[in-house]
Amino acid sequence: SEIYMKMRRCPQPIISLVHGAASGGGFAFALASDIRIAGESARMNAAFIKIGLSSCDMGVSYFLPRLVGWQKASALSMLGDKLMATDAERFGMLYKVFLDESFTGESKKIAATLAQMPTRGLAYTKQLLNISFHSTYEEQLQEEDIYQQRAAQTADYNEGIQAFLEKRQPVFKGE
């Protein structure tokens, strides 16, 4: 389970590309990712219950209820049902589902978009989303203020403002 903790701690966004089956550990890996994208033929399930174990392993019991709600998480975990990509998207587990033939190209576009974003801005966003699970509203607002002040002191912020004023796309450099 160390890898799942490292995934949440690393500042870079992690995209899971689900094409085919994501069961057991693969399911947990997808749930721990920041963005989940799937091909239309993808299927997911909490498979460990089918072999006599608990489906709650490697962070599934943490992420699944937060993504889909208690009722759906309970049913998916206890029954081990396979969930097709369109249902997983409808439940809020997936950001997007693409046709299998366009899956690779569309996934690359999303990754390319992330690669052009300000690295500190992405890291701060990920960190704030992570701590939001454990913060009160007031605590979260305070943390957001702190991180926005930090981000406003970066060269990327200055570039973003300049690009906005010049009506062009910003070129962020991670500074």
PDB file of C-alpha atoms in Angstrom, residues 20-171:
ATOM      1  CA  GLY A  20      -9.580  -3.119 -20.137  1.00  0.00           C
ATOM      2  CA  ALA A  21      -9.959  -4.428 -16.600  1.00  0.00           C
ATOM      3  CA  ALA A  22      -9.044  -2.523 -13.421  1.00  0.00           C
ATOM      4  CA  SER A  23      -9.731  -4.977 -10.609  1.00  0.00           C
ATOM      5  CA  GLY A  24      -8.339  -5.337  -7.111  1.00  0.00           C
ATOM      6  CA  GLY A  25      -5.018  -3.487  -6.981  1.00  0.00           C
ATOM      7  CA  GLY A  26      -5.625  -1.902 -10.380  1.00  0.00           C
ATOM      8  CA  PHE A  27      -8.949  -0.601  -9.113  1.00  0.00           C
ATOM      9  CA  ALA A  28      -7.218   0.839  -6.020  1.00  0.00           C
ATOM     10  CA  PHE A  29      -4.532   2.401  -8.228  1.00  0.00           C
ATOM     11  CA  ALA A  30      -7.171   4.102 -10.379  1.00  0.00           C
ATOM     12  CA  LEU A  31      -9.069   5.369  -7.327  1.00  0.00           C
ATOM     13  CA  ALA A  32      -5.887   6.865  -5.823  1.00  0.00           C
ATOM     14  CA  SER A  33      -5.136   8.775  -9.028  1.00  0.00           C
ATOM     15  CA  ASP A  34      -5.983  12.426  -9.499  1.00  0.00           C
ATOM     16  CA  ILE A  35      -7.700  11.992 -12.850  1.00  0.00           C
ATOM     17  CA  ARG A  36      -9.235   8.794 -14.176  1.00  0.00           C
ATOM     18  CA  ILE A  37      -9.915   8.327 -17.891  1.00  0.00           C
ATOM     19  CA  ALA A  38     -11.269   5.175 -19.498  1.00  0.00           C
ATOM     20  CA  GLY A  39     -11.934   3.596 -22.824  1.00  0.00           C
ATOM     21  CA  GLU A  40     -15.539   2.583 -23.391  1.00  0.00           C
ATOM     22  CA  SER A  41     -14.746  -1.134 -22.955  1.00  0.00           C
ATOM     23  CA  ALA A  42     -13.061  -0.621 -19.562  1.00  0.00           C
ATOM     24  CA  ARG A  43     -14.492  -2.337 -16.511  1.00  0.00           C
ATOM     25  CA  MET A  44     -13.671  -1.915 -12.851  1.00  0.00           C
ATOM     26  CA  ASN A  45     -14.397  -3.731  -9.617  1.00  0.00           C
ATOM     27  CA  ALA A  46     -13.357  -4.314  -6.041  1.00  0.00           C
ATOM     28  CA  ALA A  47     -12.439  -7.918  -6.754  1.00  0.00           C
ATOM     29  CA  PHE A  48     -10.872  -9.070  -3.478  1.00  0.00           C
ATOM     30  CA  ILE A  49     -14.280  -9.963  -1.985  1.00  0.00           C
ATOM     31  CA  LYS A  50     -14.635 -12.609  -4.718  1.00  0.00           C
ATOM     32  CA  ILE A  51     -11.662 -14.561  -3.345  1.00  0.00           C
ATOM     33  CA  GLY A  52     -12.564 -14.398   0.322  1.00  0.00           C
ATOM     34  CA  LEU A  53     -10.782 -11.195   1.302  1.00  0.00           C
ATOM     35  CA  SER A  54     -12.139  -7.773   2.144  1.00  0.00           C
ATOM     36  CA  SER A  55     -12.630  -5.451  -0.805  1.00  0.00           C
ATOM     37  CA  CYS A  56     -11.285  -2.694   1.411  1.00  0.00           C
ATOM     38  CA  ASP A  57      -7.588  -2.846   0.689  1.00  0.00           C
ATOM     39  CA  MET A  58      -4.983  -0.399  -0.583  1.00  0.00           C
ATOM     40  CA  GLY A  59      -7.141   2.658   0.090  1.00  0.00           C
ATOM     41  CA  VAL A  60     -10.354   1.509  -1.592  1.00  0.00           C
ATOM     42  CA  SER A  61     -12.365   2.154   1.595  1.00  0.00           C
ATOM     43  CA  TYR A  62     -10.955   5.677   1.704  1.00  0.00           C
ATOM     44  CA  PHE A  63     -11.392   6.784  -1.903  1.00  0.00           C
ATOM     45  CA  LEU A  64     -14.480   4.914  -3.088  1.00  0.00           C
ATOM     46  CA  PRO A  65     -17.014   6.405  -0.622  1.00  0.00           C
ATOM     47  CA  ARG A  66     -15.615   9.872  -1.287  1.00  0.00           C
ATOM     48  CA  LEU A  67     -16.054   9.424  -5.023  1.00  0.00           C
ATOM     49  CA  VAL A  68     -19.422   7.692  -5.229  1.00  0.00           C
ATOM     50  CA  GLY A  69     -21.078   8.046  -1.805  1.00  0.00           C
ATOM     51  CA  TRP A  70     -21.591   5.565   0.993  1.00  0.00           C
ATOM     52  CA  GLN A  71     -24.424   3.501  -0.544  1.00  0.00           C
ATOM     53  CA  LYS A  72     -22.778   2.853  -3.903  1.00  0.00           C
ATOM     54  CA  ALA A  73     -19.396   2.238  -2.247  1.00  0.00           C
ATOM     55  CA  SER A  74     -20.961  -0.315   0.107  1.00  0.00           C
ATOM     56  CA  ALA A  75     -22.683  -2.168  -2.706  1.00  0.00           C
ATOM     57  CA  LEU A  76     -19.664  -2.124  -5.026  1.00  0.00           C
ATOM     58  CA  SER A  77     -17.341  -3.281  -2.232  1.00  0.00           C
ATOM     59  CA  MET A  78     -19.582  -5.983  -0.817  1.00  0.00           C
ATOM     60  CA  LEU A  79     -20.891  -7.410  -4.081  1.00  0.00           C
ATOM     61  CA  GLY A  80     -17.725  -7.073  -6.165  1.00  0.00           C
ATOM     62  CA  ASP A  81     -19.829  -6.238  -9.211  1.00  0.00           C
ATOM     63  CA  LYS A  82     -18.027  -5.282 -12.398  1.00  0.00           C
ATOM     64  CA  LEU A  83     -18.747  -1.711 -13.300  1.00  0.00           C
ATOM     65  CA  MET A  84     -18.607  -0.731 -16.956  1.00  0.00           C
ATOM     66  CA  ALA A  85     -16.900   2.547 -17.875  1.00  0.00           C
ATOM     67  CA  THR A  86     -20.105   4.448 -18.638  1.00  0.00           C
ATOM     68  CA  ASP A  87     -21.567   3.511 -15.237  1.00  0.00           C
ATOM     69  CA  ALA A  88     -18.306   4.406 -13.478  1.00  0.00           C
ATOM     70  CA  GLU A  89     -18.409   7.802 -15.178  1.00  0.00           C
ATOM     71  CA  ARG A  90     -22.043   8.294 -14.163  1.00  0.00           C
ATOM     72  CA  PHE A  91     -21.153   7.381 -10.553  1.00  0.00           C
ATOM     73  CA  GLY A  92     -18.378  10.002 -10.524  1.00  0.00           C
ATOM     74  CA  MET A  93     -15.420   7.606 -10.582  1.00  0.00           C
ATOM     75  CA  LEU A  94     -14.159   8.673 -14.002  1.00  0.00           C
ATOM     76  CA  TYR A  95     -13.460  12.098 -15.448  1.00  0.00           C
ATOM     77  CA  LYS A  96     -14.157  11.003 -19.024  1.00  0.00           C
ATOM     78  CA  VAL A  97     -14.873   7.927 -21.107  1.00  0.00           C
ATOM     79  CA  PHE A  98     -13.680   7.868 -24.706  1.00  0.00           C
ATOM     80  CA  LEU A  99     -14.356   5.517 -27.582  1.00  0.00           C
ATOM     81  CA  ASP A 100     -11.701   2.816 -27.562  1.00  0.00           C
ATOM     82  CA  GLU A 101     -10.345   3.902 -30.943  1.00  0.00           C
ATOM     83  CA  SER A 102      -9.808   7.509 -29.795  1.00  0.00           C
ATOM     84  CA  PHE A 103      -8.811   6.695 -26.198  1.00  0.00           C
ATOM     85  CA  THR A 104      -5.036   7.031 -26.674  1.00  0.00           C
ATOM     86  CA  GLY A 105      -5.205  10.295 -28.601  1.00  0.00           C
ATOM     87  CA  GLU A 106      -7.689  11.905 -26.211  1.00  0.00           C
ATOM     88  CA  SER A 107      -5.662  10.785 -23.187  1.00  0.00           C
ATOM     89  CA  LYS A 108      -2.527  12.346 -24.686  1.00  0.00           C
ATOM     90  CA  LYS A 109      -4.394  15.643 -25.134  1.00  0.00           C
ATOM     91  CA  ILE A 110      -5.313  15.721 -21.449  1.00  0.00           C
ATOM     92  CA  ALA A 111      -1.742  14.897 -20.429  1.00  0.00           C
ATOM     93  CA  ALA A 112      -0.423  17.602 -22.776  1.00  0.00           C
ATOM     94  CA  THR A 113      -2.791  20.144 -21.228  1.00  0.00           C
ATOM     95  CA  LEU A 114      -1.525  19.269 -17.739  1.00  0.00           C
ATOM     96  CA  ALA A 115       2.077  19.509 -18.956  1.00  0.00           C
ATOM     97  CA  GLN A 116       1.452  23.127 -19.969  1.00  0.00           C
ATOM     98  CA  MET A 117      -0.013  24.148 -16.597  1.00  0.00           C
ATOM     99  CA  PRO A 118       1.984  25.903 -13.856  1.00  0.00           C
ATOM    100  CA  THR A 119       3.733  23.166 -11.878  1.00  0.00           C
ATOM    101  CA  ARG A 120       3.468  24.884  -8.512  1.00  0.00           C
ATOM    102  CA  GLY A 121      -0.171  25.716  -9.163  1.00  0.00           C
ATOM    103  CA  LEU A 122      -0.858  22.045  -9.875  1.00  0.00           C
ATOM    104  CA  ALA A 123       1.092  20.921  -6.812  1.00  0.00           C
ATOM    105  CA  TYR A 124      -0.716  23.408  -4.568  1.00  0.00           C
ATOM    106  CA  THR A 125      -4.076  22.344  -6.004  1.00  0.00           C
ATOM    107  CA  LYS A 126      -3.343  18.672  -5.371  1.00  0.00           C
ATOM    108  CA  GLN A 127      -2.147  19.388  -1.844  1.00  0.00           C
ATOM    109  CA  LEU A 128      -5.232  21.468  -1.037  1.00  0.00           C
ATOM    110  CA  LEU A 129      -7.565  18.797  -2.412  1.00  0.00           C
ATOM    111  CA  ASN A 130      -5.790  16.176  -0.304  1.00  0.00           C
ATOM    112  CA  ILE A 131      -6.072  18.116   2.941  1.00  0.00           C
ATOM    113  CA  SER A 132      -9.683  19.058   2.252  1.00  0.00           C
ATOM    114  CA  PHE A 133     -10.708  15.552   3.350  1.00  0.00           C
ATOM    115  CA  HIS A 134      -9.587  16.342   6.886  1.00  0.00           C
ATOM    116  CA  SER A 135     -10.221  20.083   7.222  1.00  0.00           C
ATOM    117  CA  THR A 136     -13.140  22.138   8.382  1.00  0.00           C
ATOM    118  CA  TYR A 137     -14.419  24.774   6.000  1.00  0.00           C
ATOM    119  CA  GLU A 138     -12.670  27.520   7.959  1.00  0.00           C
ATOM    120  CA  GLU A 139      -9.370  25.605   8.047  1.00  0.00           C
ATOM    121  CA  GLN A 140      -9.595  24.967   4.321  1.00  0.00           C
ATOM    122  CA  LEU A 141     -10.168  28.654   3.565  1.00  0.00           C
ATOM    123  CA  GLN A 142      -7.087  29.533   5.603  1.00  0.00           C
ATOM    124  CA  GLU A 143      -4.985  26.966   3.741  1.00  0.00           C
ATOM    125  CA  GLU A 144      -6.288  28.228   0.390  1.00  0.00           C
ATOM    126  CA  ASP A 145      -5.265  31.763   1.331  1.00  0.00           C
ATOM    127  CA  ILE A 146      -1.758  30.603   2.236  1.00  0.00           C
ATOM    128  CA  TYR A 147      -1.289  28.670  -0.994  1.00  0.00           C
ATOM    129  CA  GLN A 148      -2.709  31.468  -3.160  1.00  0.00           C
ATOM    130  CA  GLN A 149      -0.244  33.907  -1.568  1.00  0.00           C
ATOM    131  CA  ARG A 150       2.602  31.505  -2.353  1.00  0.00           C
ATOM    132  CA  ALA A 151       1.422  31.036  -5.937  1.00  0.00           C
ATOM    133  CA  ALA A 152       1.070  34.795  -6.427  1.00  0.00           C
ATOM    134  CA  GLN A 153       4.809  35.167  -5.768  1.00  0.00           C
ATOM    135  CA  THR A 154       5.864  32.918  -8.657  1.00  0.00           C
ATOM    136  CA  ALA A 155       7.098  33.866 -12.108  1.00  0.00           C
ATOM    137  CA  ASP A 156       4.362  31.625 -13.531  1.00  0.00           C
ATOM    138  CA  TYR A 157       1.726  33.824 -11.921  1.00  0.00           C
ATOM    139  CA  ASN A 158       3.294  36.912 -13.480  1.00  0.00           C
ATOM    140  CA  GLU A 159       3.344  35.131 -16.843  1.00  0.00           C
ATOM    141  CA  GLY A 160      -0.306  34.136 -16.435  1.00  0.00           C
ATOM    142  CA  ILE A 161      -1.362  37.724 -15.723  1.00  0.00           C
ATOM    143  CA  GLN A 162       0.723  39.086 -18.618  1.00  0.00           C
ATOM    144  CA  ALA A 163      -0.685  36.481 -21.011  1.00  0.00           C
ATOM    145  CA  PHE A 164      -4.226  37.337 -19.900  1.00  0.00           C
ATOM    146  CA  LEU A 165      -3.653  41.056 -20.515  1.00  0.00           C
ATOM    147  CA  GLU A 166      -2.075  40.334 -23.910  1.00  0.00           C
ATOM    148  CA  LYS A 167      -4.883  37.894 -24.793  1.00  0.00           C
ATOM    149  CA  ARG A 168      -2.499  35.000 -25.477  1.00  0.00           C
ATOM    150  CA  GLN A 169      -1.815  31.573 -24.011  1.00  0.00           C
ATOM    151  CA  PRO A 170       0.614  31.610 -21.074  1.00  0.00           C
ATOM    152  CA  VAL A 171       3.929  29.809 -21.308  1.00  0.00           C
TER     153      VAL A 171
END
